[in-house]
PDB file of C-alpha atoms in Angstrom:
ATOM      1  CA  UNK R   1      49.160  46.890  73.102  1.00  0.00           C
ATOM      2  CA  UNK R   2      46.046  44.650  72.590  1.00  0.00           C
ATOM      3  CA  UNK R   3      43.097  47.083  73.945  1.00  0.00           C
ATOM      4  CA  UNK R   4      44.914  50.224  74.086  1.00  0.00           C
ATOM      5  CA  UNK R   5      41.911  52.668  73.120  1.00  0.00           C
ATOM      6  CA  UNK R   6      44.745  55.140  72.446  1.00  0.00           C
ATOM      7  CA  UNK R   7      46.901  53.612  69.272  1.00  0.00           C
ATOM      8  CA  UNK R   8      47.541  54.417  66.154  1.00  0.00           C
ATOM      9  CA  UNK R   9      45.455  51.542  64.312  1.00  0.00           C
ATOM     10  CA  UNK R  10      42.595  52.565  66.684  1.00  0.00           C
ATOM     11  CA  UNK R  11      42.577  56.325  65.958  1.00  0.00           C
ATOM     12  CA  UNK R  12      43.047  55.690  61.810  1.00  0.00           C
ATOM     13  CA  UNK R  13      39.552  53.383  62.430  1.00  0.00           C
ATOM     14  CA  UNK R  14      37.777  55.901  64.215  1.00  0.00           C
ATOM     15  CA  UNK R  15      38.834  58.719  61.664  1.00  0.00           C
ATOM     16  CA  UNK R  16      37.689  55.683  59.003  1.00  0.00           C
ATOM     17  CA  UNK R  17      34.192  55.287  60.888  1.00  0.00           C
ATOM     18  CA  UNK R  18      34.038  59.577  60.818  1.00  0.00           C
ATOM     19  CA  UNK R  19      34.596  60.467  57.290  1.00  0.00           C
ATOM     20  CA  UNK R  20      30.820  60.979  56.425  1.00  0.00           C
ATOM     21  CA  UNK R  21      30.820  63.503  59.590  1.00  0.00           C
ATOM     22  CA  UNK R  22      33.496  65.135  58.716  1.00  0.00           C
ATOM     23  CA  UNK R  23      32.275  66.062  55.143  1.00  0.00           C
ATOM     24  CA  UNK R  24      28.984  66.958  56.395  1.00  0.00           C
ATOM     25  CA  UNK R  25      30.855  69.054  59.144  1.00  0.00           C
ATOM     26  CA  UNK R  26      33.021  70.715  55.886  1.00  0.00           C
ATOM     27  CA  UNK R  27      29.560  70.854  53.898  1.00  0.00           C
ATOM     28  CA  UNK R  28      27.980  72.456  56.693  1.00  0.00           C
ATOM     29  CA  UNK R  29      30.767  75.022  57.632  1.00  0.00           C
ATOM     30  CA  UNK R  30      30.932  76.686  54.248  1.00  0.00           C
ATOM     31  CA  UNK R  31      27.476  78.044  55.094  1.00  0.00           C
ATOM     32  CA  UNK R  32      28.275  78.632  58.841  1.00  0.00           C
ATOM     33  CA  UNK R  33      31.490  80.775  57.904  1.00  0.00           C
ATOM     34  CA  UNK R  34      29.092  82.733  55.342  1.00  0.00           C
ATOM     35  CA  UNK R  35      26.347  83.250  57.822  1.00  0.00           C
ATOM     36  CA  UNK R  36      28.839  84.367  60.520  1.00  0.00           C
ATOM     37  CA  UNK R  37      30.532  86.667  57.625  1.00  0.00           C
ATOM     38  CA  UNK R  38      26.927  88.112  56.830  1.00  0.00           C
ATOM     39  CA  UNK R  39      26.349  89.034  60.761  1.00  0.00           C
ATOM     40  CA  UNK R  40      29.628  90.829  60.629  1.00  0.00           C
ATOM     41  CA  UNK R  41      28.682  92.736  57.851  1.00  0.00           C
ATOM     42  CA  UNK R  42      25.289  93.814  59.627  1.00  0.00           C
ATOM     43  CA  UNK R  43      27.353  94.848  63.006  1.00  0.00           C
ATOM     44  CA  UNK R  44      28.597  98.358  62.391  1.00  0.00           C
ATOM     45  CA  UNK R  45      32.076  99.283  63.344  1.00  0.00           C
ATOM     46  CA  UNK R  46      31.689 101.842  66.268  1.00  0.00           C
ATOM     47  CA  UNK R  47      33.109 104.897  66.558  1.00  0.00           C
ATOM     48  CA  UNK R  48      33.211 106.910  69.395  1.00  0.00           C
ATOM     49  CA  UNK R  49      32.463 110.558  69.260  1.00  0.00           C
ATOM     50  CA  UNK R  50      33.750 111.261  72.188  1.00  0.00           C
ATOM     51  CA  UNK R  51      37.591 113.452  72.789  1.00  0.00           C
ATOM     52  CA  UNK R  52      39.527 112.380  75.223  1.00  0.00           C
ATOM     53  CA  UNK R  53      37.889 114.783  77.939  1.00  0.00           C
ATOM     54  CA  UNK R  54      34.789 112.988  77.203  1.00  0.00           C
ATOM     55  CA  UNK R  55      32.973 116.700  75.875  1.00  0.00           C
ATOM     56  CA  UNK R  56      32.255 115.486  72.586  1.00  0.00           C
ATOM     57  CA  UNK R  57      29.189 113.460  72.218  1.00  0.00           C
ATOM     58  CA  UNK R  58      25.481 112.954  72.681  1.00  0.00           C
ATOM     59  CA  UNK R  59      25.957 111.951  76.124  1.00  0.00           C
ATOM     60  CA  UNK R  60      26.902 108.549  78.497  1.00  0.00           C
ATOM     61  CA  UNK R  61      24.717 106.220  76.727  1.00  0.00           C
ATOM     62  CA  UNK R  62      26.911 106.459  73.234  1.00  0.00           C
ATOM     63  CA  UNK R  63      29.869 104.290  75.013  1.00  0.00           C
ATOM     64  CA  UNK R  64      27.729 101.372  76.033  1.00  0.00           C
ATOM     65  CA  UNK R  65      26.355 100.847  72.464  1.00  0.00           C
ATOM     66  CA  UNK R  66      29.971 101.055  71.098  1.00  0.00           C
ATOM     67  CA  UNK R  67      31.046  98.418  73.467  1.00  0.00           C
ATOM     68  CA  UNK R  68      28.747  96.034  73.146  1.00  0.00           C
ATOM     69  CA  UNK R  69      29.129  96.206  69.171  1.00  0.00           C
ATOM     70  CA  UNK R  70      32.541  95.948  69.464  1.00  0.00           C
ATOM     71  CA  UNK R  71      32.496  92.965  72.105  1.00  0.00           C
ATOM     72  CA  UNK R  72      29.739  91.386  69.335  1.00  0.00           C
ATOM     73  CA  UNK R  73      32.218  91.803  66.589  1.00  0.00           C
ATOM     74  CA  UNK R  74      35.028  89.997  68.573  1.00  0.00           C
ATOM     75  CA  UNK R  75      32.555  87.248  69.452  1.00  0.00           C
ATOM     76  CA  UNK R  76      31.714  86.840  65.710  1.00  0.00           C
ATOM     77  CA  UNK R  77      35.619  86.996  64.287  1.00  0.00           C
ATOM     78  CA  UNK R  78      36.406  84.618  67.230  1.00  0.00           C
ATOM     79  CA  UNK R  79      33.971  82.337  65.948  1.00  0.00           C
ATOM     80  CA  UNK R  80      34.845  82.969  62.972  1.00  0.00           C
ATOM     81  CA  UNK R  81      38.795  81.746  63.537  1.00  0.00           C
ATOM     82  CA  UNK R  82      37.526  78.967  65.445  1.00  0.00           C
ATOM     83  CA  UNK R  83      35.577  77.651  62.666  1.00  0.00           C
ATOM     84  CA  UNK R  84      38.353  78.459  59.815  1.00  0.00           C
ATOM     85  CA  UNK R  85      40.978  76.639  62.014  1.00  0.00           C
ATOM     86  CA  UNK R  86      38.314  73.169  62.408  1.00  0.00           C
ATOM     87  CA  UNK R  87      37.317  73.129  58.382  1.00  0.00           C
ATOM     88  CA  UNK R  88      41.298  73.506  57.562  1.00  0.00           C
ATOM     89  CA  UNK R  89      42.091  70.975  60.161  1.00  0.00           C
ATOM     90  CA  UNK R  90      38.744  68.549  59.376  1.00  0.00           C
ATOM     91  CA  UNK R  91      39.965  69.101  55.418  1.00  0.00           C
ATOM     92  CA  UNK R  92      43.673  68.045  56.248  1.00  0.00           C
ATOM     93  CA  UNK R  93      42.770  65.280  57.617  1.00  0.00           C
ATOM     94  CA  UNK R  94      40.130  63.438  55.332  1.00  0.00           C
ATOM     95  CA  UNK R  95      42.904  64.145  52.573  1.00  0.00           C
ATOM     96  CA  UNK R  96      45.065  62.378  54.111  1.00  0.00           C
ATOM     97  CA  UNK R  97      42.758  59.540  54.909  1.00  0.00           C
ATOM     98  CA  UNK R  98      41.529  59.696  50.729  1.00  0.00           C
ATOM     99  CA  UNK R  99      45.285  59.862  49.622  1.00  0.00           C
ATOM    100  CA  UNK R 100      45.598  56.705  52.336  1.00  0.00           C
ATOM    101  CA  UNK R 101      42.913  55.079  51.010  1.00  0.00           C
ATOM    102  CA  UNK R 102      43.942  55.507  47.355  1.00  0.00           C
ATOM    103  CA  UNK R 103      47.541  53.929  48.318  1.00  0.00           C
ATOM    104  CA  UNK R 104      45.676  50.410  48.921  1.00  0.00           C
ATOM    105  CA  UNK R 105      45.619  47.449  46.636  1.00  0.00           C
ATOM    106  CA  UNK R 106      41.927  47.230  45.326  1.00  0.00           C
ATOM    107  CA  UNK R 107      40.611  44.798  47.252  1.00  0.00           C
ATOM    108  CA  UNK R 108      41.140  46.368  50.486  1.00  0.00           C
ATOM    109  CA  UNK R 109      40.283  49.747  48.854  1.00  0.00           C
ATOM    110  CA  UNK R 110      36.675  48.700  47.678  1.00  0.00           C
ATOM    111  CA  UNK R 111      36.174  46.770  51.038  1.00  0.00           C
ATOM    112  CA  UNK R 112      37.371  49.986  53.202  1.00  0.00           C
ATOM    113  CA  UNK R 113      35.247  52.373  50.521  1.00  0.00           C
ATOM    114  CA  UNK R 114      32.235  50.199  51.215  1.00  0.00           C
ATOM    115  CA  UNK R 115      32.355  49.508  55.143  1.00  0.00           C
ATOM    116  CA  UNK R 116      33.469  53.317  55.734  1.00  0.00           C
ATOM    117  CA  UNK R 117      32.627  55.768  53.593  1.00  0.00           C
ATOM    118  CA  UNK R 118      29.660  53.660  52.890  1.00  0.00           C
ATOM    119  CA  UNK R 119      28.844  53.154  56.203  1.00  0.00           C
ATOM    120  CA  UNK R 120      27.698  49.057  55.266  1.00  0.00           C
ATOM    121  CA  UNK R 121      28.704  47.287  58.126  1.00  0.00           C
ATOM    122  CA  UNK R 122      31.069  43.609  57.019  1.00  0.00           C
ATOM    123  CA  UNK R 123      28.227  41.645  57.449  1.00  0.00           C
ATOM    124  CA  UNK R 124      26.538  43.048  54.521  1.00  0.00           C
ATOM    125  CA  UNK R 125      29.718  43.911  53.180  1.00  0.00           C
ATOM    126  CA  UNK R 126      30.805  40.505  52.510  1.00  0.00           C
ATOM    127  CA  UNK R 127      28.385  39.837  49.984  1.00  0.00           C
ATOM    128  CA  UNK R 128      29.200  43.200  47.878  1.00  0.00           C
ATOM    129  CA  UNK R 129      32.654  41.535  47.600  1.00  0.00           C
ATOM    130  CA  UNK R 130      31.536  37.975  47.663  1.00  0.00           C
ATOM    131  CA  UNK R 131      33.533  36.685  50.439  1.00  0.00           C
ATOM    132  CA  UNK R 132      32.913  35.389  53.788  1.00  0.00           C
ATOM    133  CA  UNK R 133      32.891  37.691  56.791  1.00  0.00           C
ATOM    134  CA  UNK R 134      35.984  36.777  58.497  1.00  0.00           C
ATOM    135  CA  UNK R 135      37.908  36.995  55.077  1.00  0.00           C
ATOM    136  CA  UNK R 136      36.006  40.089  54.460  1.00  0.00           C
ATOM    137  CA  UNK R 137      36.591  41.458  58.532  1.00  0.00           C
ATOM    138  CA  UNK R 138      40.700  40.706  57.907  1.00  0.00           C
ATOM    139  CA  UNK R 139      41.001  42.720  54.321  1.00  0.00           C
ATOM    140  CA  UNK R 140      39.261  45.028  56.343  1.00  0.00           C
ATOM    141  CA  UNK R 141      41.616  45.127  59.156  1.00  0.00           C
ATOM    142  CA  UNK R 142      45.020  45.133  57.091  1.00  0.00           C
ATOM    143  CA  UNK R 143      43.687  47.616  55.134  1.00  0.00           C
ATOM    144  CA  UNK R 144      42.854  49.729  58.535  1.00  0.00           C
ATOM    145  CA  UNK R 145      46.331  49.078  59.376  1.00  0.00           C
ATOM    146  CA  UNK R 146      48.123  50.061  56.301  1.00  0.00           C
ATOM    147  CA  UNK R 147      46.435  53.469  56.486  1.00  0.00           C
ATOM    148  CA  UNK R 148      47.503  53.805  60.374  1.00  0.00           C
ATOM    149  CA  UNK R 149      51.013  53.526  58.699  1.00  0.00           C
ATOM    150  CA  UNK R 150      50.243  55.611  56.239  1.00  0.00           C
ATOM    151  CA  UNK R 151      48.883  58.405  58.976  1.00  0.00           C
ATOM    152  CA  UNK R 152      51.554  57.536  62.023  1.00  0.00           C
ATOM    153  CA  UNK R 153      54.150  56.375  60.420  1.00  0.00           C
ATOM    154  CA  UNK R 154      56.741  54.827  62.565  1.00  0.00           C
ATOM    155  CA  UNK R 155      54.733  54.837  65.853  1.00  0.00           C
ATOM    156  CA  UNK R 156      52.224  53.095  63.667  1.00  0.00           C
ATOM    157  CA  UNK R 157      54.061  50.581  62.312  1.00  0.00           C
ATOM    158  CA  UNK R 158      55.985  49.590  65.930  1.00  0.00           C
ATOM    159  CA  UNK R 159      52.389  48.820  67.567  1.00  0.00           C
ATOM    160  CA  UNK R 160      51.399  46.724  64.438  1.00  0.00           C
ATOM    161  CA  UNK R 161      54.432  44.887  64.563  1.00  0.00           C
ATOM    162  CA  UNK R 162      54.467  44.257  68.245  1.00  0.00           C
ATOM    163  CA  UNK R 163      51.021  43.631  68.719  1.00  0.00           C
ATOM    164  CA  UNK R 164      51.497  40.755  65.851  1.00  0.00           C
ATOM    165  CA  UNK R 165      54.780  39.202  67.682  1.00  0.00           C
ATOM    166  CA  UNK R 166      51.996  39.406  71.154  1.00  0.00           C
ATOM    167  CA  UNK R 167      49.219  37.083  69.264  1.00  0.00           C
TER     168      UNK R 167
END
């Protein structure tokens, strides 16, 4: 399992190393969604004046301007949905990875708080906690590995195990 790019301890780091994006992306979205939700408001709804026969009206011309608001309105509610669906997904997650986080003993807690959310890398890090790097580098790890659990569950907690027996 040693190298796998794809398991569970590796994913619940690289969600670790991308909490600051992720609330910037959620700080940032707010004002997208508004923005896109302003637009909206400015597009008018089109309705067509034309009957069926096509009799009604001001002429050919009308149509074109009704479809192109209407294919601007589905651009901006599909954009819209898209972005909803990311901030409820990008929320979900960091919660889990906070309530994860707050499930450590302290040590590993403050060390994980300071190399990730922080963004201090362990070199620097081992001084905040006055310890030496590779004592600082393994609370770092467990802790990492904990919160896999925590995320993955089972799958999680099979590749830890394994990977252990393998060393």
């Amino acid at each position: 399992m040693k190298g796998n790019k794809n398991d569970c301890v590796t994913l619940a780091q690289n969600h670790l190393s991308n909490m600051v994006y992720y609330q910037k992306f959620l700080d940032n979205a707010a004002a997208d969604m508004e923005d896109i939700r302003h637009r909206l408001e400015s597009v008018p709804v089109a309705v067509s004046h034309y009957g069926i026969d096509g009799t009604k009206g001001s002429g050919g011309d009308g149509m074109i301007g009704v479809e192109a608001e209407a294919e601007r309105r589905i651009l901006l509610m599909s954009q819209l949905v898209s972005l909803e669906k990311s901030t409820t997904e990008t929320a979900s997650l960091l919660g889990k990875l906070e309530a994860a986080i707050m499930l450590l003993p302290k040590l590993e807690k403050d060390v994980v708080e300071t190399v990730y959310k922080n963004g201090i890398r362990i070199e620097k890090a081992k001084d905040i906690h006055h310890m030496s790097e590779r004592t600082c580098r393994r609370v770092c790890r467990q802790a990492v590995c904990k919160i896999a659990v925590t995320l993955y569950g089972a799958a999680a907690a099979r590749e830890i195990f394994f990977a252990r027996a393998v060393e």
